[in-house]
XYZ file of C-alpha atoms in Angstrom:
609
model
C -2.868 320.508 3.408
C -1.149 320.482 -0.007
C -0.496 318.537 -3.088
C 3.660 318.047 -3.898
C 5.440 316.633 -6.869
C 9.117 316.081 -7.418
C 11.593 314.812 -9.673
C 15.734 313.753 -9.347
C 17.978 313.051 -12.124
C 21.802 312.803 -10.728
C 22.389 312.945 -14.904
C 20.884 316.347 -15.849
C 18.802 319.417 -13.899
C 15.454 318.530 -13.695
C 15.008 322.064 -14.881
C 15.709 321.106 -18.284
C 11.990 319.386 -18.127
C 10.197 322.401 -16.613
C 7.454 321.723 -18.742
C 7.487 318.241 -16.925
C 7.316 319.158 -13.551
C 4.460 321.848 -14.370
C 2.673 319.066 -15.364
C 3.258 317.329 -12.385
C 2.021 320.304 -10.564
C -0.907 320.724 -12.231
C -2.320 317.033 -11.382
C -2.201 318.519 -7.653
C -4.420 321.731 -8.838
C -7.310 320.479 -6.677
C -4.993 319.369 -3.006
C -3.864 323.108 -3.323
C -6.164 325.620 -4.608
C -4.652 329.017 -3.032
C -1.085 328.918 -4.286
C 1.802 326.846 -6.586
C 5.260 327.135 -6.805
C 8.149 325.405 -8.492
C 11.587 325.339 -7.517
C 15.046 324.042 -9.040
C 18.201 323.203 -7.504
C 21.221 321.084 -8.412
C 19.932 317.845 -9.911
C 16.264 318.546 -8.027
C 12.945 320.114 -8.754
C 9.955 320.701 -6.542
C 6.691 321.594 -7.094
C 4.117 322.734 -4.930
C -0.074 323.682 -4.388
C -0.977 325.142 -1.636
C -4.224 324.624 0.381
C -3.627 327.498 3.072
C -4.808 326.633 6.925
C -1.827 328.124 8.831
C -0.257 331.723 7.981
C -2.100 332.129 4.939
C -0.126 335.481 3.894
C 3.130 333.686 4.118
C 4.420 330.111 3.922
C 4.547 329.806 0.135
C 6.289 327.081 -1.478
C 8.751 324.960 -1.930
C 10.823 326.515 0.730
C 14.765 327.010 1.358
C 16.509 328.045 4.438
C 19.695 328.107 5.250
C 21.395 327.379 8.849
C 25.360 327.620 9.940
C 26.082 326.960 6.444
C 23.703 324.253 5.457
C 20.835 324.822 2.923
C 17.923 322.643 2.825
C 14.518 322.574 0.660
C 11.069 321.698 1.006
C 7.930 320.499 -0.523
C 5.283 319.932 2.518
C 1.965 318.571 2.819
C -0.041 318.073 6.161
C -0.260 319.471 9.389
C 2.789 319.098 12.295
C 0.237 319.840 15.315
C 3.442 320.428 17.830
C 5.059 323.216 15.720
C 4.644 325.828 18.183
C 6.800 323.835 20.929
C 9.444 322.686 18.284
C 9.459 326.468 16.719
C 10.529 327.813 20.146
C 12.882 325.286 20.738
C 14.688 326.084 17.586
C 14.706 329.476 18.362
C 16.208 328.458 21.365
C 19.231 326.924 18.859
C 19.769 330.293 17.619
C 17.261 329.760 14.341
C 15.265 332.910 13.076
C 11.874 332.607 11.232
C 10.532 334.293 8.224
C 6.954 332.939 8.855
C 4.771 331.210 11.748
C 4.101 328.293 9.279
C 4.423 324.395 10.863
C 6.515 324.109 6.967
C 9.465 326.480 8.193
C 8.934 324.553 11.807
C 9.817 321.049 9.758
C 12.456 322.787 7.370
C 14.509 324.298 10.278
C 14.194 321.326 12.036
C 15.878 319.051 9.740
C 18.733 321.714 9.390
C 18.768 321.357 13.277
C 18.430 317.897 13.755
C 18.716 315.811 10.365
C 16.706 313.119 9.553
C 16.003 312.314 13.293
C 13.477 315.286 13.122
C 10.946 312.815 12.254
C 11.009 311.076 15.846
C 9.551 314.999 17.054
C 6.805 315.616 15.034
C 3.339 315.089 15.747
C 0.718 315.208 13.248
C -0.123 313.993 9.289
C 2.028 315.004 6.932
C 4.438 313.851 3.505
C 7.592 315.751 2.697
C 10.165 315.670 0.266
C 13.960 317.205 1.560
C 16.614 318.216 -0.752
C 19.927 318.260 1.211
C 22.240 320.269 -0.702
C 25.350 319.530 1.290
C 25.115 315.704 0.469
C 22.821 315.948 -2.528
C 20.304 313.730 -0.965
C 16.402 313.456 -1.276
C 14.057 312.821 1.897
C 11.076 311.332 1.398
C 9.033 311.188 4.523
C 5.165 310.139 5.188
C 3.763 309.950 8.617
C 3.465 307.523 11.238
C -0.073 306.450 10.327
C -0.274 307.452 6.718
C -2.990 309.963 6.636
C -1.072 311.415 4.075
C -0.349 309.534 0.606
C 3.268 309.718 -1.273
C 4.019 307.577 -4.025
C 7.279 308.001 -5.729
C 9.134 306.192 -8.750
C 12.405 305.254 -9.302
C 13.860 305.924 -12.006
C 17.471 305.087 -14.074
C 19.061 308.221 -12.822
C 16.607 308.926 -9.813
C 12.994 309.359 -8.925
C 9.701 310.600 -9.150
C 7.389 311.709 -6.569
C 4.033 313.263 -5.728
C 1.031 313.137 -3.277
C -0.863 311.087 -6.077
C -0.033 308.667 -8.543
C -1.315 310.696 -11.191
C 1.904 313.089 -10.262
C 4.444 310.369 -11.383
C 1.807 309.559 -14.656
C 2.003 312.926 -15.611
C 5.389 311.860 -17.415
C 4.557 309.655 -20.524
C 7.306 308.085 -20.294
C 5.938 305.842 -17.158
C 4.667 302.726 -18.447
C 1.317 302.886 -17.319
C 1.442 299.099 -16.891
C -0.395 296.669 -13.813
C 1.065 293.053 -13.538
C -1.228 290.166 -11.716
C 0.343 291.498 -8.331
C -0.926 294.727 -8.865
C -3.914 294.201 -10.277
C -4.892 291.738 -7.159
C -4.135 294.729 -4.646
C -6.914 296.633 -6.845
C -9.412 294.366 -6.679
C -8.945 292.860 -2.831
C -9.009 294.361 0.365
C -5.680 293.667 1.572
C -4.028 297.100 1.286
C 0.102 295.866 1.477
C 2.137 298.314 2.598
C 4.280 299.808 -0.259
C 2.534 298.628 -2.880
C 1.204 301.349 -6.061
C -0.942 298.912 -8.224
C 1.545 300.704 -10.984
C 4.348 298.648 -11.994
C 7.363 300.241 -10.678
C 5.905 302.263 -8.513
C 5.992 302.620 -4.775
C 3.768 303.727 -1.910
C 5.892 305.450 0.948
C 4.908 303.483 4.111
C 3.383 304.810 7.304
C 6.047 305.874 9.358
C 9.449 305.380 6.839
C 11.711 307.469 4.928
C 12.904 307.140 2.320
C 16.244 308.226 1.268
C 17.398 308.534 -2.385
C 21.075 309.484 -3.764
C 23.672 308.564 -6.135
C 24.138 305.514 -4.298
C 20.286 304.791 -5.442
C 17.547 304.109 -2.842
C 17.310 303.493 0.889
C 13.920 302.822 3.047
C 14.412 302.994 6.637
C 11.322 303.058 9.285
C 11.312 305.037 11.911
C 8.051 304.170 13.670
C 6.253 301.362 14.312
C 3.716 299.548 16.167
C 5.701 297.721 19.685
C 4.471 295.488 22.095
C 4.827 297.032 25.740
C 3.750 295.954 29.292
C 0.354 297.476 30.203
C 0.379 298.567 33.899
C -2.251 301.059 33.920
C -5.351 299.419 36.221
C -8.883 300.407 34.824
C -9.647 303.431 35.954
C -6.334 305.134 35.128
C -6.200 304.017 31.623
C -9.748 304.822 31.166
C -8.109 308.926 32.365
C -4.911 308.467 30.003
C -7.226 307.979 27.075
C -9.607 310.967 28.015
C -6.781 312.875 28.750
C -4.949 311.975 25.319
C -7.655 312.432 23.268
C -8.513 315.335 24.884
C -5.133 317.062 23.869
C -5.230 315.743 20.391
C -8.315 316.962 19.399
C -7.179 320.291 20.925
C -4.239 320.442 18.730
C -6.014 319.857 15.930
C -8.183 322.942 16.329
C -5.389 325.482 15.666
C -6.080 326.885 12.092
C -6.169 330.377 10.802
C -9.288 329.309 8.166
C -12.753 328.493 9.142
C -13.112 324.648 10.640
C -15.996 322.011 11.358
C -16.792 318.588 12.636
C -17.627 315.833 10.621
C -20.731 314.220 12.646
C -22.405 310.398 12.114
C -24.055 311.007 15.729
C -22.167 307.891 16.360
C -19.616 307.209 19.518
C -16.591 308.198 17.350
C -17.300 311.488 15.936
C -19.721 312.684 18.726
C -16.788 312.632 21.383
C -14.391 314.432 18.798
C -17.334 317.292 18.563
C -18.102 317.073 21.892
C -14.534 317.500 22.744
C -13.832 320.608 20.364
C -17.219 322.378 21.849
C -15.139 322.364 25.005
C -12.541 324.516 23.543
C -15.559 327.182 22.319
C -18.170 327.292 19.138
C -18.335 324.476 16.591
C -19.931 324.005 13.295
C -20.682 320.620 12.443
C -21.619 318.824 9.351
C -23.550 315.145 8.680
C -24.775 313.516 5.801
C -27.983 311.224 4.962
C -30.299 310.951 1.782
C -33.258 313.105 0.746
C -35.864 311.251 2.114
C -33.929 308.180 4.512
C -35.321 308.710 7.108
C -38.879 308.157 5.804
C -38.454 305.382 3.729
C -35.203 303.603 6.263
C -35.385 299.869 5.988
C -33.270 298.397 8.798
C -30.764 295.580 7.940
C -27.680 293.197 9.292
C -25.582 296.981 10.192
C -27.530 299.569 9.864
C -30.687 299.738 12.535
C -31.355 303.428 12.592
C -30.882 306.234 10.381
C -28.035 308.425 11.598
C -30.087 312.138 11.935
C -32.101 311.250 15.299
C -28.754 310.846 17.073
C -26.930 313.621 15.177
C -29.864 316.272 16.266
C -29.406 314.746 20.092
C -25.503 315.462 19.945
C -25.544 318.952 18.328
C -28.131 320.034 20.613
C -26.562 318.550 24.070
C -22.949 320.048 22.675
C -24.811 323.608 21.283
C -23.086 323.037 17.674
C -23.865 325.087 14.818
C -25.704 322.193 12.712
C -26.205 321.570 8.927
C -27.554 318.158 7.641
C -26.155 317.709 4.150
C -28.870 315.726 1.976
C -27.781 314.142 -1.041
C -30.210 313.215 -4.018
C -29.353 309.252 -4.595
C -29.298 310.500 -8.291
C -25.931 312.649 -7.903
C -24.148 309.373 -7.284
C -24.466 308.313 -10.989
C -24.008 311.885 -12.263
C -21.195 311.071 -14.960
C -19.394 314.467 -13.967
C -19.571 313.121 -10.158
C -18.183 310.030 -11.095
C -15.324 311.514 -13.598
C -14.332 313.795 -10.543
C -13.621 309.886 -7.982
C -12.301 308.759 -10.683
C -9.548 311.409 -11.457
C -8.837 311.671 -7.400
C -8.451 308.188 -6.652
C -6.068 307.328 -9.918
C -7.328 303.652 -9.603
C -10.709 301.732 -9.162
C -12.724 302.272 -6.081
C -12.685 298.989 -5.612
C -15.008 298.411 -2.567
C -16.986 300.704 -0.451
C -19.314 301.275 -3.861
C -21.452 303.947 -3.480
C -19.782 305.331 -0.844
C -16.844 307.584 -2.458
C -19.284 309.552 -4.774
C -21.441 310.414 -1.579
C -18.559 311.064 0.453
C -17.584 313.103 -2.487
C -20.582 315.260 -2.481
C -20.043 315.508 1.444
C -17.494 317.245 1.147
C -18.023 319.293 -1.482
C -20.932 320.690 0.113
C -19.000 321.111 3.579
C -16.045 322.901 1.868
C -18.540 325.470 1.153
C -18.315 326.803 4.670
C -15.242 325.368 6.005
C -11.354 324.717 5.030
C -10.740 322.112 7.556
C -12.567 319.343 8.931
C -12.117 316.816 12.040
C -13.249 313.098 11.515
C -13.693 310.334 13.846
C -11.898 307.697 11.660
C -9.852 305.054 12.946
C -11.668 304.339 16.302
C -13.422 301.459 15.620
C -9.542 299.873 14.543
C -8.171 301.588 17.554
C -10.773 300.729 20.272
C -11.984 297.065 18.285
C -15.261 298.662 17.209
C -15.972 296.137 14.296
C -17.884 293.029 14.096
C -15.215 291.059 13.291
C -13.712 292.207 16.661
C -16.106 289.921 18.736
C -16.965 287.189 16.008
C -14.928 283.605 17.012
C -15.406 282.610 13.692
C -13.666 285.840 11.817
C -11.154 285.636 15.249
C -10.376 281.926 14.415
C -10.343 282.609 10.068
C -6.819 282.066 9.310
C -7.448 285.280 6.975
C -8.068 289.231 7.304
C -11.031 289.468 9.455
C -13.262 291.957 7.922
C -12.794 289.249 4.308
C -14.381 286.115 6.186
C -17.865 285.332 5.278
C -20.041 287.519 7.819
C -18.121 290.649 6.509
C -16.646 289.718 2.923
C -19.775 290.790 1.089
C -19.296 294.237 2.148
C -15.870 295.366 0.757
C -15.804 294.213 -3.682
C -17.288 291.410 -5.562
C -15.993 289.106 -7.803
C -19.079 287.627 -9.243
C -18.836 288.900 -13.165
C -15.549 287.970 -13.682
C -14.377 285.671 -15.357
C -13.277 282.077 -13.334
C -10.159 282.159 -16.309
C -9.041 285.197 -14.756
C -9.411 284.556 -11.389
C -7.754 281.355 -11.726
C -5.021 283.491 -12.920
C -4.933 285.968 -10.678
C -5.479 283.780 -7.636
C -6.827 285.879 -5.541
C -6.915 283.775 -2.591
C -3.417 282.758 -2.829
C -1.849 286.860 -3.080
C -4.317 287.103 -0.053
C -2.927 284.179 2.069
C 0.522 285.707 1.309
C -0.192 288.674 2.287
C -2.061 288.003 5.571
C 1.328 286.022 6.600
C 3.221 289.055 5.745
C 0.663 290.991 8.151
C 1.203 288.640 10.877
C 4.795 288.301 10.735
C 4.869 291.764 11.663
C 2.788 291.815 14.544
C 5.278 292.546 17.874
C 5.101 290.062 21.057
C 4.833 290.621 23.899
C 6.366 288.114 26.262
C 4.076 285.955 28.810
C 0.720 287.614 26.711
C -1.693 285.388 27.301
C -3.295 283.668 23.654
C -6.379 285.509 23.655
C -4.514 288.826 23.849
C -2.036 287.907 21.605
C -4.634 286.855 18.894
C -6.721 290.648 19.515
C -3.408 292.382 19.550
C -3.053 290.632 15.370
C -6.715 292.054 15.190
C -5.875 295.312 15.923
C -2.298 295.199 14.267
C -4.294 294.071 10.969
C -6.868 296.974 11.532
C -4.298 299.639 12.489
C -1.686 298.678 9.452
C -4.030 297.418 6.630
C -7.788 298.159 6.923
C -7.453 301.457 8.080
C -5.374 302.454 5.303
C -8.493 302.134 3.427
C -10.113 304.494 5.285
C -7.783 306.868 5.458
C -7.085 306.807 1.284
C -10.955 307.607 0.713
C -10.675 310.389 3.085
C -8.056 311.756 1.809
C -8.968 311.685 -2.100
C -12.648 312.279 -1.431
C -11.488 315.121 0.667
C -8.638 316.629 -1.072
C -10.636 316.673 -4.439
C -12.435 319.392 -3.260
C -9.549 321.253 -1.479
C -11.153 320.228 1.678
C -8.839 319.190 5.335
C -10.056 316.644 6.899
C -7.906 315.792 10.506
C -8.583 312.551 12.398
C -7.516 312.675 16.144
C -7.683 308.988 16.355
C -4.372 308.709 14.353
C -2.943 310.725 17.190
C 0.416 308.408 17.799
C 0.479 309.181 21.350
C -2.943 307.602 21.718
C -2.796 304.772 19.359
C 0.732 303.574 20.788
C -0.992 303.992 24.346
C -4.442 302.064 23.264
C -2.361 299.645 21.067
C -1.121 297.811 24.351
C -4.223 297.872 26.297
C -5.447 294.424 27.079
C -8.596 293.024 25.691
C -10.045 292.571 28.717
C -10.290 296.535 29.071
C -11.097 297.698 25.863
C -14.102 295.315 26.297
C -14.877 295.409 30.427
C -18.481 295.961 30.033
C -19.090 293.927 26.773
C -20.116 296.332 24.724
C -18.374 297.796 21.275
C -15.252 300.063 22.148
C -16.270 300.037 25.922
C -12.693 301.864 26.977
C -13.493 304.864 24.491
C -17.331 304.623 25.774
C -16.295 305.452 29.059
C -13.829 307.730 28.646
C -16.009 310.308 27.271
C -19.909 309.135 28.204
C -20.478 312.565 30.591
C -19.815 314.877 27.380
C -22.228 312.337 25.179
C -26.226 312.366 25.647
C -27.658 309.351 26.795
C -28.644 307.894 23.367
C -25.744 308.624 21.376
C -23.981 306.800 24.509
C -26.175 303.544 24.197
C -26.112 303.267 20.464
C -24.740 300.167 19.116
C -21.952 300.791 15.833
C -23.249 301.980 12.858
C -21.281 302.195 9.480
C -21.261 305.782 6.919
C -25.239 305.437 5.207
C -25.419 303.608 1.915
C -28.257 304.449 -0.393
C -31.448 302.387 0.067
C -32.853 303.964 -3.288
C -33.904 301.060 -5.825
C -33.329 303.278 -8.483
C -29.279 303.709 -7.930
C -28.906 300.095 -9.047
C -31.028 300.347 -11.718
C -29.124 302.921 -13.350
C -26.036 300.672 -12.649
C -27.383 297.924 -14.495
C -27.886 300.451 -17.235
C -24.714 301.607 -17.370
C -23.351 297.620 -17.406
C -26.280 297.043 -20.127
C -24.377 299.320 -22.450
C -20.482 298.247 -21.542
C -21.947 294.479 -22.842
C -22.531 296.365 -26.144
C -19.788 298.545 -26.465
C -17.262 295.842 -28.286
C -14.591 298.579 -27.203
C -14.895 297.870 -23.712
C -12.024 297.506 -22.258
C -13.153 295.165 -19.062
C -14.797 292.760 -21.481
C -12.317 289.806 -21.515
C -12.129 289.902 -17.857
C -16.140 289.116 -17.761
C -18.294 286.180 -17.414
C -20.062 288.065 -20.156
C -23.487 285.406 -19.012
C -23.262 286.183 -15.604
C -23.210 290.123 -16.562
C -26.131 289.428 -19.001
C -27.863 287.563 -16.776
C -27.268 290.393 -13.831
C -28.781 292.880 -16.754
C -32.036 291.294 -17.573
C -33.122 290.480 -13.721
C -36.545 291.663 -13.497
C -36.585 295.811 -11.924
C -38.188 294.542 -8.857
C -35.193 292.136 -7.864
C -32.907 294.718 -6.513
C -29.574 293.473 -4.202
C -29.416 295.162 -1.201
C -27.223 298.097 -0.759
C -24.129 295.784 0.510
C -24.599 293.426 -2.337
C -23.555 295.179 -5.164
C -20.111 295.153 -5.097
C -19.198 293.229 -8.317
C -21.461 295.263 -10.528
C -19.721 298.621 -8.753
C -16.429 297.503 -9.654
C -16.942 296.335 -12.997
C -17.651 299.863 -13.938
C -15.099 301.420 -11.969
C -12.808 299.340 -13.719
C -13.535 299.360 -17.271
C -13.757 304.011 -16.183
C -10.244 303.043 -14.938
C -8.582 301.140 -18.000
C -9.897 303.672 -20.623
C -9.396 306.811 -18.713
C -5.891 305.834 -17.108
C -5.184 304.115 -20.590
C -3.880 300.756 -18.389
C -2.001 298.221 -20.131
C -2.487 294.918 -18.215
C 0.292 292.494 -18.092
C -1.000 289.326 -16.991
């Protein structure tokens, strides 16, 4: 895993702003710890840091080879988990290697292949090509986007990088956000493409994107299709073992030290169950000093995570930790400066979530480089709520934003109704959610009920998992930490994709395909335990220090979210009595209110509504 930056200018060498695209390098410091490099070409520069998992003596970067008189570069982040098949296959087309790095697998193969390479590789990665025989830049971001890559086009070319804050290392980008943008901060929706940054661009999941003289070109190359399922029970219940079985052994190959990320839930406990098979794993959870004692059950939550997590790691023989965090480190300024600076916009839901998940990971990168996850499972396999609710089924809406789940994911209770008015939330969301479904593929002769849980999933799989998958990668990266998800296998999710409804729910239970594809590697109670969502802090004492912090915005006349508030409401939120604390799903608008005002000042935001 790496951090890259970019730049083309068809009117002058990039190498003429060196000092620019050090910059841009720099903002990546914390993706690659171990190594940089920057490299220059004709109208083209590159720049690279390096987190190293495979060959760590070799495979430095940005990379050139050359091939029966082509020349090609490279800036690579991610993992290609079927380099070792595609390496001897280009062998096999006369190529010879300088390193045993997936990066030289990808390289090679685009001097073998072209642009079609893409259709071969398995795994999460972004790249950026340089084609020096038709002075053309590839961008490419996997099928599922586990990766990021913004870029931003500009008069003469583009800029790119893993993170927005790549392309705002050049002053000259208006750091502006128009209503559109500033509605995809502040709302669940996730579209495709979109940066939040005026004029600039998100790479989608599975495109490429192509720019030259001629300016630029998207084209996708994977997507989501509709395809008979003829698999009966039983053998689709053995394709998905036998899928996820391979996946997860792929993603085992590293040459650093690796661990399991472990909730003791269905998800993560057949990922470590899985790798155990393969020989010794470490694995890592997460809860709060003290949870367990003081655990109030509520509408998702019923039991703390640890009981199940001590079950799995002893049934599996796992080298353990429990990572405890102190509710107090979530409102550490420094903690919150560090989200901040590696999301580049306001964590606009999830609340106190990304500072924990932060401090995960930071205390897991202490004893391992790379990381396996269960994420995306519950999209996958229709582990949600929302899955099984005819209400949120029926809402002519995004599921997981009717009313049974809304609460969860933002607030917009302080603001004020002026701005939402503005805004209008609800009608960028309605748009939106028609885009979504417009997508979906059909399948002919599918009978209404499947065709309405095949939108589900399509709407889980292309919008909410993005979410996800961003926090990961941010929360993760900005600690130089890998985290892999075998779920985003595209093998398996084009496989699971097409599986009726009727399977993935045959016993009426939560993910009941995945359940009982891997219940004989799973104790009994991990096996029988109904969803439960990453742990929230119960600690009264978080919000309080919240309201604090919102206490002192209202009198800093300098605040920059103050004309977006319903400065009452906010006062009135401020002088509640202590006792009357929200529960932990409940304070969404107060969470973002604060991430946003960090956001403006920090990121020095110029809205443009």
């Amino acid at each position: 895993m790496c951090g890259i930056v970019g730049a083309v200018d068809f009117e002058a060498s990039p190498e003429h702003r060196r000092e620019l695209l050090q910059a841009m390098t720099d903002t990546m410091a914390c993706r690659g710890p171990d190594a940089e490099g920057l490299w220059f070409g004709p109208w083209v520069g590159f720049g690279h840091r390096r987190l190293a998992v495979i060959d760590p003596a070799h495979g430095q970067q940005p990379m050139t080879a050359d091939h029966e008189g082509r020349s090609a570069s490279i800036t690579f982040a991610g993992e290609v988990y079927n380099f070792r098949e595609l390496r001897a296959e280009l062998i096999g087309h006369g190529h010879r290697f300088r390193t045993a790095c997936d990066t030289e697998v990808v390289l090679r193969g685009y001097l073998q292949w072209g642009a079609a390479l893409v259709e071969r590789l398995n795994g999460m990665y972004a790249f950026g090509i340089w084609d020096g025989q038709s002075e053309e830049l590839l961008l490419v971001r996997d099928r599922m986007g586990v990766k990021p890559l913004y870029y931003h086009p500009t008069r003469a070319g583009v800029l790119f990088g893993s993170e927005p804050k790549a392309i705002l290392a050049d002053r000259t980008v208006p750091r502006r956000v128009g209503a559109e943008g500033l509605c995809e901060a502040l709302d669940m929706v996730k579209t495709p493409e979109a940066a939040v940054f005026s004029g600039m661009y998100e790479v989608r999941p599975g495109q490429l994107v192509r720019v030259g003289r001629g300016g630029v070109r998207r084209q996708t190359y994977w997507r989501l299709e509709a395809r008979e399922h003829t698999d009966d029970l039983p053998a689709t219940i053995g394709a998905v073992r036998e899928l996820l079985s391979d996946t997860v052994a792929r993603q085992l190959v590293a040459d650093v030290p690796l661990g399991v990320l472990l909730s003791g839930g269905l998800d993560s406990s057949a990922v470590t169950a899985l790798a155990a098979r393969s020989g010794p794993v470490r694995s890592f959870s997460v809860d709060f000093r003290g949870a367990a004692d003081g655990f109030a059950p509520d509408a998702v939550r019923q039991a703390p995570d640890a009981p199940f997590v001590r079950d799995l790691a002893r049934h599996v023989g796992a080298d353990h930790r429990e990572i405890l965090l102190d509710s107090p480190e979530l409102t550490d300024p420094a903690v919150r400066a560090a989200v901040l600076r590696a999301t580049d916009l306001p964590p606009a839901y999830w609340g106190d979530m990304w500072p924990s998940l932060y401090l995960f990971f930071r205390a897991v990168k202490q004893h391992c480089t790379v990381a396996l996850s269960g994420e995306a499972a519950d999209e996958l396999f229709g582990g949600y709520r929302w899955f099984r609710n005819p209400l949120a089924l029926r809402a002519a809406t995004f599921p997981w934003l009717t009313s049974g789940s809304a609460r969860y994911f933002g607030g917009r209770s302080l603001f004020q109704q002026g701005l939402l008015d503005k805004l209008d939330l609800d009608g960028h969301r309605a748009a939106r959610y028609s885009e979504a479904l417009a997508e979906v593929p059909v399948l002919p002769g599918e009978s209404a009920e499947d065709r309405r849980m095949r939108e589900v999933t399509y709407l889980n799989l292309t919008r909410f998992v993005q979410t996800l998958l961003d926090r990961k990668d941010r929360m993760s990266m900005a600690v130089g930490l890998e985290v892999r998800v075998p779920f985003c296998d595209h093998r398996l999710v084009e496989y699971v994709f097409n599986v009726p409804w009727e399977m993935k729910s045959f016993d009426g239970r939560e993910k009941s395909l995945l359940r009982a594809a891997v219940s004989d590697l799973l104790p009994r109670s991990v096996v029988e335990r109904v969803k439960t969502p990453y742990p929230a802090t119960q600690d009264p004492g978080y919000e309080g220090v919240l309201r604090a912090e919102l206490a002192g915005l209202l009198r800093d006349r300098d605040a920059p979210v103050l004309p977006l508030l319903d400065l009452g409401r906010a006062r009135s939120l401020v002088d509640r009595p202590l006792g009357a604390v929200s529960r932990p799903y409940d304070r969404g608008s107060l969470e973002l209110v604060l991430w946003l005002n960090s956001w403006l000042r920090e990121y020095e935001v110029t809205l443009d509504l």
